[in-house]
N, CA, C and O atoms as a printed pandas DataFrame, in Angstrom:
     atom_number atom_name residue_name chain_id  residue_number  x_coord  y_coord  z_coord
0              1         N          VAL        A               1  193.087   58.255   43.906
1              2        CA          VAL        A               1  194.303   58.542   44.645
2              3         C          VAL        A               1  195.477   58.077   43.797
3              4         O          VAL        A               1  195.532   56.926   43.365
4              5         N          ILE        A               2  196.407   58.983   43.569
5              6        CA          ILE        A               2  197.612   58.647   42.816
6              7         C          ILE        A               2  198.616   58.092   43.806
7              8         O          ILE        A               2  198.971   58.753   44.782
8              9         N          ASP        A               3  199.070   56.881   43.552
9             10        CA          ASP        A               3  199.968   56.195   44.476
10            11         C          ASP        A               3  201.422   56.530   44.158
11            12         O          ASP        A               3  202.053   55.873   43.331
12            13         N          VAL        A               4  201.946   57.557   44.823
13            14        CA          VAL        A               4  203.353   57.922   44.704
14            15         C          VAL        A               4  203.926   58.049   46.112
15            16         O          VAL        A               4  203.201   58.396   47.045
16            17         N          PRO        A               5  205.221   57.771   46.276
17            18        CA          PRO        A               5  205.806   57.874   47.616
18            19         C          PRO        A               5  205.798   59.311   48.128
19            20         O          PRO        A               5  205.906   60.259   47.350
20            21         N          ALA        A               6  205.671   59.457   49.424
21            22        CA          ALA        A               6  205.688   60.781   50.054
22            23         C          ALA        A               6  207.071   61.400   49.883
23            24         O          ALA        A               6  208.071   60.691   49.775
24            25         N          ASP        A               7  207.116   62.718   49.859
25            26        CA          ASP        A               7  208.369   63.446   49.707
26            27         C          ASP        A               7  208.316   64.663   50.619
27            28         O          ASP        A               7  207.302   64.915   51.268
28            29         N          LEU        A               8  209.399   65.408   50.666
29            30        CA          LEU        A               8  209.421   66.640   51.448
30            31         C          LEU        A               8  208.391   67.624   50.907
31            32         O          LEU        A               8  208.175   67.688   49.696
32            33         N          PRO        A               9  207.761   68.384   51.779
33            34        CA          PRO        A               9  206.862   69.430   51.289
34            35         C          PRO        A               9  207.650   70.467   50.480
35            36         O          PRO        A               9  208.815   70.734   50.777
36            37         N          LEU        A              10  207.028   71.034   49.484
37            38        CA          LEU        A              10  207.671   72.081   48.697
38            39         C          LEU        A              10  208.036   73.259   49.583
39            40         O          LEU        A              10  207.258   73.658   50.450
40            41         N          GLY        A              11  209.224   73.816   49.364
41            42        CA          GLY        A              11  209.646   75.008   50.078
42            43         C          GLY        A              11  210.324   74.761   51.403
43            44         O          GLY        A              11  210.828   75.710   52.004
44            45         N          VAL        A              12  210.363   73.532   51.890
45            46        CA          VAL        A              12  210.983   73.244   53.186
46            47         C          VAL        A              12  212.504   73.310   53.091
47            48         O          VAL        A              12  213.166   73.822   53.994
48            49         N          ASP        A              13  213.049   72.796   52.007
49            50        CA          ASP        A              13  214.486   72.744   51.818
50            51         C          ASP        A              13  214.796   73.194   50.399
51            52         O          ASP        A              13  214.458   72.507   49.435
52            53         N          GLY        A              14  215.443   74.352   50.273
53            54        CA          GLY        A              14  215.748   74.898   48.960
54            55         C          GLY        A              14  216.683   74.039   48.132
55            56         O          GLY        A              14  216.780   74.221   46.918
56            57         N          GLN        A              15  217.372   73.104   48.772
57            58        CA          GLN        A              15  218.304   72.219   48.068
58            59         C          GLN        A              15  217.682   70.863   47.744
59            60         O          GLN        A              15  218.326   70.020   47.118
60            61         N          ALA        A              16  216.457   70.649   48.157
61            62        CA          ALA        A              16  215.811   69.343   47.947
62            63         C          ALA        A              16  215.619   69.071   46.467
63            64         O          ALA        A              16  215.376   69.982   45.675
64            65         N          THR        A              17  215.730   67.820   46.118
65            66        CA          THR        A              17  215.416   67.391   44.759
66            67         C          THR        A              17  214.192   66.482   44.822
67            68         O          THR        A              17  213.951   65.816   45.829
68            69         N          PHE        A              18  213.442   66.464   43.759
69            70        CA          PHE        A              18  212.207   65.696   43.725
70            71         C          PHE        A              18  212.198   64.798   42.495
71            72         O          PHE        A              18  212.710   65.159   41.435
72            73         N          VAL        A              19  211.615   63.642   42.659
73            74        CA          VAL        A              19  211.467   62.712   41.547
74            75         C          VAL        A              19  210.164   63.044   40.837
75            76         O          VAL        A              19  209.102   63.017   41.458
76            77         N          PRO        A              20  210.226   63.355   39.552
77            78        CA          PRO        A              20  208.977   63.671   38.841
78            79         C          PRO        A              20  208.137   62.409   38.622
79            80         O          PRO        A              20  208.662   61.312   38.435
80            81         N          HIS        A              21  206.851   62.598   38.651
81            82        CA          HIS        A              21  205.888   61.527   38.373
82            83         C          HIS        A              21  204.930   62.053   37.320
83            84         O          HIS        A              21  204.623   63.244   37.290
84            85         N          GLN        A              22  204.465   61.176   36.470
85            86        CA          GLN        A              22  203.526   61.576   35.434
86            87         C          GLN        A              22  202.280   60.714   35.502
87            88         O          GLN        A              22  202.336   59.524   35.812
88            89         N          THR        A              23  201.171   61.338   35.207
89            90        CA          THR        A              23  199.917   60.613   35.040
90            91         C          THR        A              23  199.118   61.360   33.979
91            92         O          THR        A              23  199.283   62.567   33.801
92            93         N          ARG        A              24  198.288   60.667   33.306
93            94        CA          ARG        A              24  197.496   61.287   32.242
94            95         C          ARG        A              24  196.078   61.499   32.743
95            96         O          ARG        A              24  195.424   60.573   33.224
96            97         N          LEU        A              25  195.622   62.726   32.620
97            98        CA          LEU        A              25  194.233   63.034   32.944
98            99         C          LEU        A              25  193.406   62.860   31.676
99           100         O          LEU        A              25  193.703   63.450   30.637
100          101         N          GLU        A              26  192.387   62.056   31.778
101          102        CA          GLU        A              26  191.454   61.870   30.664
102          103         C          GLU        A              26  190.361   62.925   30.768
103          104         O          GLU        A              26  190.155   63.494   31.840
104          105         N          PRO        A              27  189.657   63.196   29.672
105          106        CA          PRO        A              27  188.571   64.174   29.742
106          107         C          PRO        A              27  187.603   63.845   30.898
107          108         O          PRO        A              27  187.147   62.712   31.048
108          109         N          GLY        A              28  187.315   64.863   31.693
109          110        CA          GLY        A              28  186.435   64.701   32.850
110          111         C          GLY        A              28  187.169   64.372   34.133
111          112         O          GLY        A              28  186.578   64.460   35.210
112          113         N          ASP        A              29  188.457   63.989   34.055
113          114        CA          ASP        A              29  189.239   63.687   35.256
114          115         C          ASP        A              29  189.548   64.960   36.025
115          116         O          ASP        A              29  189.607   66.052   35.459
116          117         N          ARG        A              30  189.742   64.801   37.310
117          118        CA          ARG        A              30  190.120   65.898   38.194
118          119         C          ARG        A              30  191.289   65.444   39.046
119          120         O          ARG        A              30  191.396   64.266   39.386
120          121         N          ILE        A              31  192.169   66.379   39.393
121          122        CA          ILE        A              31  193.220   66.104   40.364
122          123         C          ILE        A              31  193.077   67.147   41.465
123          124         O          ILE        A              31  192.944   68.340   41.194
124          125         N          VAL        A              32  193.105   66.681   42.705
125          126        CA          VAL        A              32  192.896   67.543   43.859
126          127         C          VAL        A              32  194.200   67.614   44.647
127          128         O          VAL        A              32  194.714   66.594   45.107
128          129         N          LEU        A              33  194.726   68.815   44.796
129          130        CA          LEU        A              33  195.923   69.054   45.582
130          131         C          LEU        A              33  195.474   69.779   46.852
131          132         O          LEU        A              33  194.635   70.677   46.795
132          133         N          TYR        A              34  196.034   69.387   47.988
133          134        CA          TYR        A              34  195.576   69.971   49.242
134          135         C          TYR        A              34  196.715   69.972   50.258
135          136         O          TYR        A              34  197.649   69.176   50.167
136          137         N          THR        A              35  196.618   70.877   51.219
137          138        CA          THR        A              35  197.581   70.903   52.316
138          139         C          THR        A              35  197.081   70.018   53.451
139          140         O          THR        A              35  195.918   69.614   53.482
140          141         N          ASP        A              36  197.979   69.730   54.375
141          142        CA          ASP        A              36  197.616   68.844   55.485
142          143         C          ASP        A              36  196.533   69.426   56.388
143          144         O          ASP        A              36  195.890   68.690   57.136
144          145         N          GLY        A              37  196.327   70.734   56.326
145          146        CA          GLY        A              37  195.266   71.327   57.132
146          147         C          GLY        A              37  193.885   70.828   56.739
147          148         O          GLY        A              37  192.947   70.895   57.534
148          149         N          VAL        A              38  193.757   70.329   55.513
149          150        CA          VAL        A              38  192.476   69.778   55.069
150          151         C          VAL        A              38  192.248   68.419   55.722
151          152         O          VAL        A              38  191.220   68.207   56.365
152          153         N          THR        A              39  193.187   67.504   55.566
153          154        CA          THR        A              39  192.999   66.154   56.112
154          155         C          THR        A              39  193.163   66.104   57.625
155          156         O          THR        A              39  192.715   65.155   58.268
156          157         N          GLU        A              40  193.803   67.126   58.198
157          158        CA          GLU        A              40  193.957   67.174   59.656
158          159         C          GLU        A              40  192.901   68.048   60.325
159          160         O          GLU        A              40  193.005   68.344   61.515
160          161         N          ALA        A              41  191.885   68.462   59.568
161          162        CA          ALA        A              41  190.785   69.243   60.142
162          163         C          ALA        A              41  190.065   68.393   61.180
163          164         O          ALA        A              41  189.817   67.207   60.962
164          165         N          ARG        A              42  189.732   69.013   62.315
165          166        CA          ARG        A              42  189.028   68.289   63.376
166          167         C          ARG        A              42  188.214   69.253   64.233
167          168         O          ARG        A              42  188.555   70.428   64.363
168          169         N          GLU        A              43  187.160   68.748   64.800
169          170        CA          GLU        A              43  186.280   69.534   65.665
170          171         C          GLU        A              43  187.011   69.915   66.940
171          172         O          GLU        A              43  187.503   69.047   67.661
172          173         N          GLY        A              44  187.084   71.212   67.219
173          174        CA          GLY        A              44  187.657   71.693   68.467
174          175         C          GLY        A              44  189.123   71.348   68.676
175          176         O          GLY        A              44  189.626   71.470   69.792
176          177         N          GLY        A              45  189.812   70.926   67.641
177          178        CA          GLY        A              45  191.213   70.583   67.763
178          179         C          GLY        A              45  191.475   69.259   68.448
179          180         O          GLY        A              45  192.630   68.858   68.595
180          181         N          THR        A              46  190.413   68.564   68.874
181          182        CA          THR        A              46  190.617   67.297   69.597
182          183         C          THR        A              46  189.801   66.145   69.026
183          184         O          THR        A              46  190.037   64.990   69.380
184          185         N          GLY        A              47  188.861   66.433   68.166
185          186        CA          GLY        A              47  188.015   65.380   67.597
186          187         C          GLY        A              47  188.780   64.554   66.578
187          188         O          GLY        A              47  189.967   64.787   66.352
188          189         N          PRO        A              48  188.104   63.587   65.960
189          190        CA          PRO        A              48  188.773   62.771   64.952
190          191         C          PRO        A              48  189.132   63.603   63.719
191          192         O          PRO        A              48  188.417   64.537   63.356
192          193         N          LEU        A              49  190.243   63.250   63.087
193          194        CA          LEU        A              49  190.682   63.936   61.875
194          195         C          LEU        A              49  189.734   63.643   60.717
195          196         O          LEU        A              49  189.142   62.566   60.643
196          197         N          LEU        A              50  189.598   64.610   59.818
197          198        CA          LEU        A              50  188.849   64.371   58.591
198          199         C          LEU        A              50  189.517   63.240   57.817
199          200         O          LEU        A              50  188.842   62.317   57.363
200          201         N          GLY        A              51  190.828   63.305   57.665
201          202        CA          GLY        A              51  191.595   62.244   57.027
202          203         C          GLY        A              51  191.344   62.128   55.537
203          204         O          GLY        A              51  190.480   62.804   54.978
204          205         N          LEU        A              52  192.117   61.257   54.905
205          206        CA          LEU        A              52  191.970   61.041   53.472
206          207         C          LEU        A              52  190.606   60.441   53.148
207          208         O          LEU        A              52  189.983   60.806   52.151
208          209         N          ALA        A              53  190.147   59.522   53.992
209          210        CA          ALA        A              53  188.834   58.907   53.750
210          211         C          ALA        A              53  187.730   59.968   53.779
211          212         O          ALA        A              53  186.819   59.936   52.951
212          213         N          GLY        A              54  187.807   60.896   54.719
213          214        CA          GLY        A              54  186.817   61.962   54.795
214          215         C          GLY        A              54  186.878   62.887   53.601
215          216         O          GLY        A              54  185.844   63.335   53.105
216          217         N          LEU        A              55  188.095   63.179   53.131
217          218        CA          LEU        A              55  188.250   64.011   51.937
218          219         C          LEU        A              55  187.635   63.320   50.728
219          220         O          LEU        A              55  186.944   63.954   49.930
220          221         N          ILE        A              56  187.883   62.032   50.595
221          222        CA          ILE        A              56  187.303   61.277   49.477
222          223         C          ILE        A              56  185.782   61.285   49.565
223          224         O          ILE        A              56  185.107   61.406   48.543
224          225         N          GLU        A              57  185.237   61.158   50.768
225          226        CA          GLU        A              57  183.779   61.217   50.942
226          227         C          GLU        A              57  183.236   62.570   50.494
227          228         O          GLU        A              57  182.206   62.630   49.822
228          229         N          LEU        A              58  183.918   63.658   50.859
229          230        CA          LEU        A              58  183.469   64.993   50.452
230          231         C          LEU        A              58  183.458   65.122   48.930
231          232         O          LEU        A              58  182.514   65.653   48.345
232          233         N          LEU        A              59  184.523   64.628   48.300
233          234        CA          LEU        A              59  184.614   64.720   46.842
234          235         C          LEU        A              59  183.571   63.848   46.163
235          236         O          LEU        A              59  182.994   64.243   45.149
236          237         N          THR        A              60  183.327   62.671   46.710
237          238        CA          THR        A              60  182.318   61.766   46.150
238          239         C          THR        A              60  180.927   62.396   46.275
239          240         O          THR        A              60  180.131   62.346   45.338
240          241         N          ALA        A              61  180.647   62.982   47.424
241          242        CA          ALA        A              61  179.344   63.610   47.645
242          243         C          ALA        A              61  179.135   64.803   46.708
243          244         O          ALA        A              61  178.002   65.125   46.349
244          245         N          ALA        A              62  180.226   65.453   46.316
245          246        CA          ALA        A              62  180.114   66.604   45.413
246          247         C          ALA        A              62  179.718   66.174   44.008
247          248         O          ALA        A              62  179.302   67.009   43.204
248          249         N          GLY        A              63  179.838   64.903   43.701
249          250        CA          GLY        A              63  179.323   64.369   42.446
250          251         C          GLY        A              63  180.110   64.702   41.196
251          252         O          GLY        A              63  179.534   64.760   40.110
252          253         N          GLY        A              64  181.412   64.922   41.317
253          254        CA          GLY        A              64  182.217   65.139   40.113
254          255         C          GLY        A              64  181.926   66.440   39.402
255          256         O          GLY        A              64  181.866   66.465   38.173
256          257         N          GLY        A              65  181.749   67.500   40.123
257          258        CA          GLY        A              65  181.450   68.787   39.523
258          259         C          GLY        A              65  182.660   69.430   38.876
259          260         O          GLY        A              65  183.669   68.776   38.613
260          261         N          THR        A              66  182.543   70.711   38.628
261          262        CA          THR        A              66  183.650   71.470   38.055
262          263         C          THR        A              66  184.762   71.574   39.100
263          264         O          THR        A              66  184.524   71.335   40.284
264          265         N          PRO        A              67  185.968   71.925   38.670
265          266        CA          PRO        A              67  187.026   72.120   39.662
266          267         C          PRO        A              67  186.629   73.089   40.778
267          268         O          PRO        A              67  186.907   72.830   41.949
268          269         N          GLN        A              68  185.986   74.193   40.427
269          270        CA          GLN        A              68  185.584   75.158   41.453
270          271         C          GLN        A              68  184.558   74.549   42.409
271          272         O          GLN        A              68  184.641   74.756   43.620
272          273         N          GLU        A              69  183.600   73.806   41.877
273          274        CA          GLU        A              69  182.593   73.175   42.736
274          275         C          GLU        A              69  183.231   72.165   43.687
275          276         O          GLU        A              69  182.831   72.068   44.847
276          277         N          LEU        A              70  184.215   71.416   43.207
277          278        CA          LEU        A              70  184.889   70.456   44.075
278          279         C          LEU        A              70  185.689   71.163   45.161
279          280         O          LEU        A              70  185.646   70.761   46.323
280          281         N          ALA        A              71  186.417   72.213   44.791
281          282        CA          ALA        A              71  187.174   72.976   45.787
282          283         C          ALA        A              71  186.232   73.578   46.824
283          284         O          ALA        A              71  186.525   73.554   48.019
284          285         N          ASP        A              72  185.109   74.116   46.372
285          286        CA          ASP        A              72  184.122   74.690   47.300
286          287         C          ASP        A              72  183.553   73.622   48.229
287          288         O          ASP        A              72  183.331   73.887   49.410
288          289         N          ALA        A              73  183.317   72.423   47.711
289          290        CA          ALA        A              73  182.784   71.333   48.527
290          291         C          ALA        A              73  183.781   70.913   49.601
291          292         O          ALA        A              73  183.400   70.642   50.740
292          293         N          VAL        A              74  185.054   70.862   49.235
293          294        CA          VAL        A              74  186.081   70.507   50.229
294          295         C          VAL        A              74  186.144   71.581   51.309
295          296         O          VAL        A              74  186.171   71.268   52.499
296          297         N          TRP        A              75  186.168   72.843   50.897
297          298        CA          TRP        A              75  186.238   73.928   51.885
298          299         C          TRP        A              75  185.012   73.913   52.803
299          300         O          TRP        A              75  185.142   74.081   54.016
300          301         N          ALA        A              76  183.832   73.714   52.230
301          302        CA          ALA        A              76  182.612   73.650   53.050
302          303         C          ALA        A              76  182.689   72.477   54.026
303          304         O          ALA        A              76  182.268   72.600   55.176
304          305         N          GLY        A              77  183.221   71.345   53.575
305          306        CA          GLY        A              77  183.374   70.184   54.457
306          307         C          GLY        A              77  184.338   70.449   55.595
307          308         O          GLY        A              77  184.085   70.052   56.733
308          309         N          VAL        A              78  185.441   71.115   55.298
309          310        CA          VAL        A              78  186.402   71.481   56.355
310          311         C          VAL        A              78  185.734   72.424   57.352
311          312         O          VAL        A              78  185.914   72.284   58.562
312          313         N          GLN        A              79  184.968   73.376   56.847
313          314        CA          GLN        A              79  184.265   74.307   57.736
314          315         C          GLN        A              79  183.244   73.584   58.601
315          316         O          GLN        A              79  183.076   73.920   59.773
316          317         N          ASP        A              80  182.563   72.597   58.037
317          318        CA          ASP        A              80  181.602   71.806   58.817
318          319         C          ASP        A              80  182.306   71.036   59.931
319          320         O          ASP        A              80  181.862   71.043   61.079
320          321         N          VAL        A              81  183.409   70.371   59.580
321          322        CA          VAL        A              81  184.137   69.554   60.562
322          323         C          VAL        A              81  184.683   70.413   61.694
323          324         O          VAL        A              81  184.641   70.010   62.856
324          325         N          THR        A              82  185.195   71.593   61.361
325          326        CA          THR        A              82  185.829   72.449   62.367
326          327         C          THR        A              82  184.886   73.482   62.959
327          328         O          THR        A              82  185.308   74.309   63.767
328          329         N          SER        A              83  183.624   73.450   62.575
329          330        CA          SER        A              83  182.647   74.475   62.989
330          331         C          SER        A              83  183.152   75.877   62.662
331          332         O          SER        A              83  182.899   76.830   63.398
332          333         N          GLY        A              84  183.875   75.984   61.537
333          334        CA          GLY        A              84  184.364   77.280   61.084
334          335         C          GLY        A              84  185.607   77.762   61.789
335          336         O          GLY        A              84  186.040   78.892   61.565
336          337         N          ASP        A              85  186.194   76.934   62.640
337          338        CA          ASP        A              85  187.375   77.331   63.407
338          339         C          ASP        A              85  188.598   76.564   62.915
339          340         O          ASP        A              85  189.136   75.715   63.626
340          341         N          THR        A              86  189.032   76.870   61.691
341          342        CA          THR        A              86  190.221   76.213   61.161
342          343         C          THR        A              86  191.453   76.880   61.756
343          344         O          THR        A              86  191.619   78.097   61.662
344          345         N          SER        A              87  192.312   76.078   62.367
345          346        CA          SER        A              87  193.505   76.637   62.993
346          347         C          SER        A              87  194.772   76.253   62.242
347          348         O          SER        A              87  195.860   76.699   62.606
348          349         N          ASP        A              88  194.653   75.436   61.202
349          350        CA          ASP        A              88  195.802   74.999   60.421
350          351         C          ASP        A              88  195.653   75.545   59.003
351          352         O          ASP        A              88  194.574   75.973   58.593
352          353         N          ASP        A              89  196.761   75.518   58.271
353          354        CA          ASP        A              89  196.690   75.961   56.884
354          355         C          ASP        A              89  195.717   75.079   56.109
355          356         O          ASP        A              89  195.690   73.864   56.305
356          357         N          CYS        A              90  194.943   75.665   55.258
357          358        CA          CYS        A              90  194.001   74.913   54.422
358          359         C          CYS        A              90  194.044   75.494   53.020
359          360         O          CYS        A              90  193.630   76.629   52.782
360          361         N          ALA        A              91  194.551   74.697   52.108
361          362        CA          ALA        A              91  194.566   75.114   50.709
362          363         C          ALA        A              91  194.105   73.947   49.861
363          364         O          ALA        A              91  194.484   72.803   50.109
364          365         N          VAL        A              92  193.290   74.233   48.864
365          366        CA          VAL        A              92  192.793   73.213   47.947
366          367         C          VAL        A              92  192.905   73.782   46.532
367          368         O          VAL        A              92  192.448   74.892   46.258
368          369         N          VAL        A              93  193.515   73.009   45.647
369          370        CA          VAL        A              93  193.598   73.365   44.238
370          371         C          VAL        A              93  193.055   72.174   43.472
371          372         O          VAL        A              93  193.504   71.045   43.673
372          373         N          VAL        A              94  192.098   72.417   42.600
373          374        CA          VAL        A              94  191.530   71.336   41.795
374          375         C          VAL        A              94  191.770   71.660   40.329
375          376         O          VAL        A              94  191.389   72.722   39.837
376          377         N          LEU        A              95  192.406   70.726   39.650
377          378        CA          LEU        A              95  192.667   70.863   38.219
378          379         C          LEU        A              95  191.814   69.848   37.486
379          380         O          LEU        A              95  191.567   68.754   37.993
380          381         N          GLY        A              96  191.370   70.200   36.311
381          382        CA          GLY        A              96  190.555   69.264   35.552
382          383         C          GLY        A              96  190.863   69.325   34.074
383          384         O          GLY        A              96  191.380   70.315   33.555
384          385         N          ARG        A              97  190.530   68.241   33.421
385          386        CA          ARG        A              97  190.672   68.200   31.973
386          387         C          ARG        A              97  189.282   68.074   31.383
387          388         O          ARG        A              97  188.515   67.180   31.740
388          389         N          GLU        A              98  188.977   68.972   30.485
389          390        CA          GLU        A              98  187.665   68.955   29.835
390          391         C          GLU        A              98  187.729   68.222   28.516
391          392         O          GLU        A              98  186.718   68.106   27.824
């Protein structure tokens, strides 16, 4: 988890400015970008949220695969939690350095 302060979501305010942050990805590192629909996934809209801890568990269980394998694992986990009934936006982008 990269520890940076929260900011406005992209696209909410066309006049917003953002503070750039840098981090170096070493060979084999992955960075996972996701929308709140992933961490807010829940069974039937009322169960417990998947949350950041649940997302980390999904990624850990995936065993550090390729970016596509990690994205697929997150999506499969969201589908499991919601029984395939995702009602919120869900986007996952995984970048990696080889």
